[in-house]
Amino acid sequence: QVHLVESGGGSVQPGGSLRLSCAASGNKYSSTCMGWFRQAPGKEREGVAAIDSDGSTNYADSVKGRFTISKDNAKKILFLQMDSLKPEDTAMYYCAADSPPACGAAWLSAAPYYYGMDFWGKGTLVTICS
């Protein structure tokens, strides 16, 4: 059985920071592409950041320069460092892993519509408020 378990969410003030973690078990960590997605209340799920097996990264324009995706291969953990948080970053954050033809903007855009509900983990809630 393959699992992705997100953690690290919480409530912070604007300008604050959080680091999300995603622990992968089974074969998920051997996927060529891992990423973070988020879904705000009343909005569709969107891609945030992706990292491929070589360490190349891709970010949504809305988080460039503020978020950093990384992974610890030894511990099989995916991270998302989020700095300079804004109220519009409030959302449920999900990690994902797969081996698409290309790991980048196209995967970030298509994944929310391509995968079924059983693909996603439970997520971790991030709330930015004064």
Short mmCIF file of C-alpha atoms in Angstrom, two decimals:
data_model
loop_
_atom_site.label_atom_id
_atom_site.label_comp_id
_atom_site.label_asym_id
_atom_site.label_seq_id
_atom_site.Cartn_x
_atom_site.Cartn_y
_atom_site.Cartn_z
CA GLN A 1 0.00 0.00 0.00
CA VAL A 2 1.28 3.44 -0.90
CA HIS A 3 0.80 6.40 1.36
CA LEU A 4 1.57 10.08 1.38
CA VAL A 5 1.04 11.78 4.73
CA GLU A 6 1.18 15.55 4.97
CA SER A 7 1.97 17.48 8.14
CA GLY A 8 3.19 20.86 9.33
CA GLY A 9 0.16 23.01 8.69
CA GLY A 10 -1.05 25.59 11.17
CA SER A 11 -2.20 29.13 11.68
CA VAL A 12 0.25 32.02 11.26
CA GLN A 13 0.10 35.75 10.73
CA PRO A 14 0.78 37.35 7.37
CA GLY A 15 4.50 37.51 6.73
CA GLY A 16 5.12 34.37 8.75
CA SER A 17 6.59 31.04 7.72
CA LEU A 18 5.64 27.39 7.82
CA ARG A 19 7.34 24.22 6.63
CA LEU A 20 5.17 21.42 5.38
CA SER A 21 6.35 17.81 5.27
CA CYS A 22 5.14 14.84 3.30
CA ALA A 23 6.23 11.36 4.32
CA ALA A 24 6.11 8.83 1.52
CA SER A 25 5.82 5.09 1.95
CA GLY A 26 5.61 2.24 -0.50
CA ASN A 27 6.67 3.03 -4.03
CA LYS A 28 5.58 6.66 -4.04
CA TYR A 29 9.01 8.08 -3.30
CA SER A 30 10.44 6.34 -6.35
CA SER A 31 8.11 8.41 -8.54
CA THR A 32 9.93 10.76 -10.88
CA CYS A 33 7.84 13.75 -9.90
CA MET A 34 6.63 14.98 -6.54
CA GLY A 35 4.73 18.11 -5.80
CA TRP A 36 2.50 20.21 -3.61
CA PHE A 37 -1.01 21.29 -4.41
CA ARG A 38 -3.54 23.36 -2.51
CA GLN A 39 -7.25 23.99 -2.41
CA ALA A 40 -8.72 27.09 -0.87
CA PRO A 41 -12.33 27.18 0.34
CA GLY A 42 -14.67 27.50 -2.60
CA LYS A 43 -11.87 27.23 -5.15
CA GLU A 44 -10.45 24.50 -7.34
CA ARG A 45 -7.30 22.62 -6.43
CA GLU A 46 -4.18 24.15 -7.93
CA GLY A 47 -0.56 23.18 -8.33
CA VAL A 48 1.97 24.97 -6.14
CA ALA A 49 5.40 23.41 -6.71
CA ALA A 50 6.99 20.34 -8.24
CA ILE A 51 10.38 18.67 -8.03
CA ASP A 52 11.69 15.96 -10.30
CA SER A 53 14.11 13.13 -9.63
CA ASP A 54 17.08 15.31 -10.62
CA GLY A 55 16.06 18.06 -8.22
CA SER A 56 14.76 20.48 -10.83
CA THR A 57 11.92 22.58 -9.49
CA ASN A 58 8.90 24.40 -10.86
CA TYR A 59 6.63 26.87 -9.08
CA ALA A 60 3.30 28.52 -9.61
CA ASP A 61 3.73 32.22 -10.31
CA SER A 62 1.82 33.09 -7.15
CA VAL A 63 4.45 31.50 -4.89
CA LYS A 64 7.70 32.11 -6.78
CA GLY A 65 10.32 33.65 -4.54
CA ARG A 66 8.36 32.79 -1.38
CA PHE A 67 8.03 28.98 -1.39
CA THR A 68 10.78 26.40 -1.74
CA ILE A 69 10.22 22.72 -2.50
CA SER A 70 12.86 20.19 -1.49
CA LYS A 71 13.21 16.57 -0.53
CA ASP A 72 15.27 14.38 1.74
CA ASN A 73 15.98 11.26 -0.26
CA ALA A 74 17.42 9.37 2.68
CA LYS A 75 14.29 9.89 4.78
CA LYS A 76 11.86 9.87 1.83
CA ILE A 77 10.30 13.16 2.86
CA LEU A 78 9.11 15.99 0.67
CA PHE A 79 9.15 19.53 2.08
CA LEU A 80 7.58 22.86 1.26
CA GLN A 81 9.15 25.86 2.97
CA MET A 82 6.67 28.72 2.86
CA ASP A 83 7.88 32.22 3.69
CA SER A 84 6.27 35.66 3.48
CA LEU A 85 2.88 34.03 3.77
CA LYS A 86 -0.18 35.94 2.63
CA PRO A 87 -3.87 35.52 3.49
CA GLU A 88 -4.45 34.17 -0.02
CA ASP A 89 -2.14 31.25 0.80
CA THR A 90 -4.82 29.93 3.14
CA ALA A 91 -5.77 26.46 1.89
CA MET A 92 -5.59 22.74 2.44
CA TYR A 93 -2.22 21.59 1.13
CA TYR A 94 -1.68 18.18 -0.44
CA CYS A 95 1.41 16.40 -1.65
CA ALA A 96 1.42 14.12 -4.66
CA ALA A 97 3.80 11.78 -6.42
CA ASP A 98 3.69 10.21 -9.85
CA SER A 99 5.77 9.60 -12.95
CA PRO A 100 4.23 11.79 -15.63
CA PRO A 101 5.90 12.35 -19.03
CA ALA A 102 7.19 15.68 -17.74
CA CYS A 103 7.44 17.10 -14.26
CA GLY A 104 6.73 20.81 -14.39
CA ALA A 105 4.11 23.41 -15.09
CA ALA A 106 2.04 21.05 -17.24
CA TRP A 107 1.79 18.48 -14.45
CA LEU A 108 0.98 21.14 -11.88
CA SER A 109 -1.84 22.40 -14.09
CA ALA A 110 -3.27 19.05 -15.13
CA ALA A 111 -2.94 16.97 -11.96
CA PRO A 112 -5.91 18.46 -10.07
CA TYR A 113 -8.18 17.40 -12.92
CA TYR A 114 -6.43 14.20 -13.98
CA TYR A 115 -6.33 12.23 -10.74
CA GLY A 116 -9.31 10.88 -8.86
CA MET A 117 -10.11 11.41 -5.22
CA ASP A 118 -8.28 8.27 -4.12
CA PHE A 119 -5.00 9.69 -5.44
CA TRP A 120 -4.82 12.43 -2.85
CA GLY A 121 -3.93 12.28 0.85
CA LYS A 122 -5.81 13.96 3.63
CA GLY A 123 -3.81 17.17 3.39
CA THR A 124 -2.68 19.66 6.00
CA LEU A 125 -4.48 22.92 6.68
CA VAL A 126 -2.65 26.24 6.42
CA THR A 127 -4.41 29.35 7.69
CA ILE A 128 -2.98 32.84 7.36
CA CYS A 129 -4.78 35.43 9.44
CA SER A 130 -4.07 38.53 11.47
#
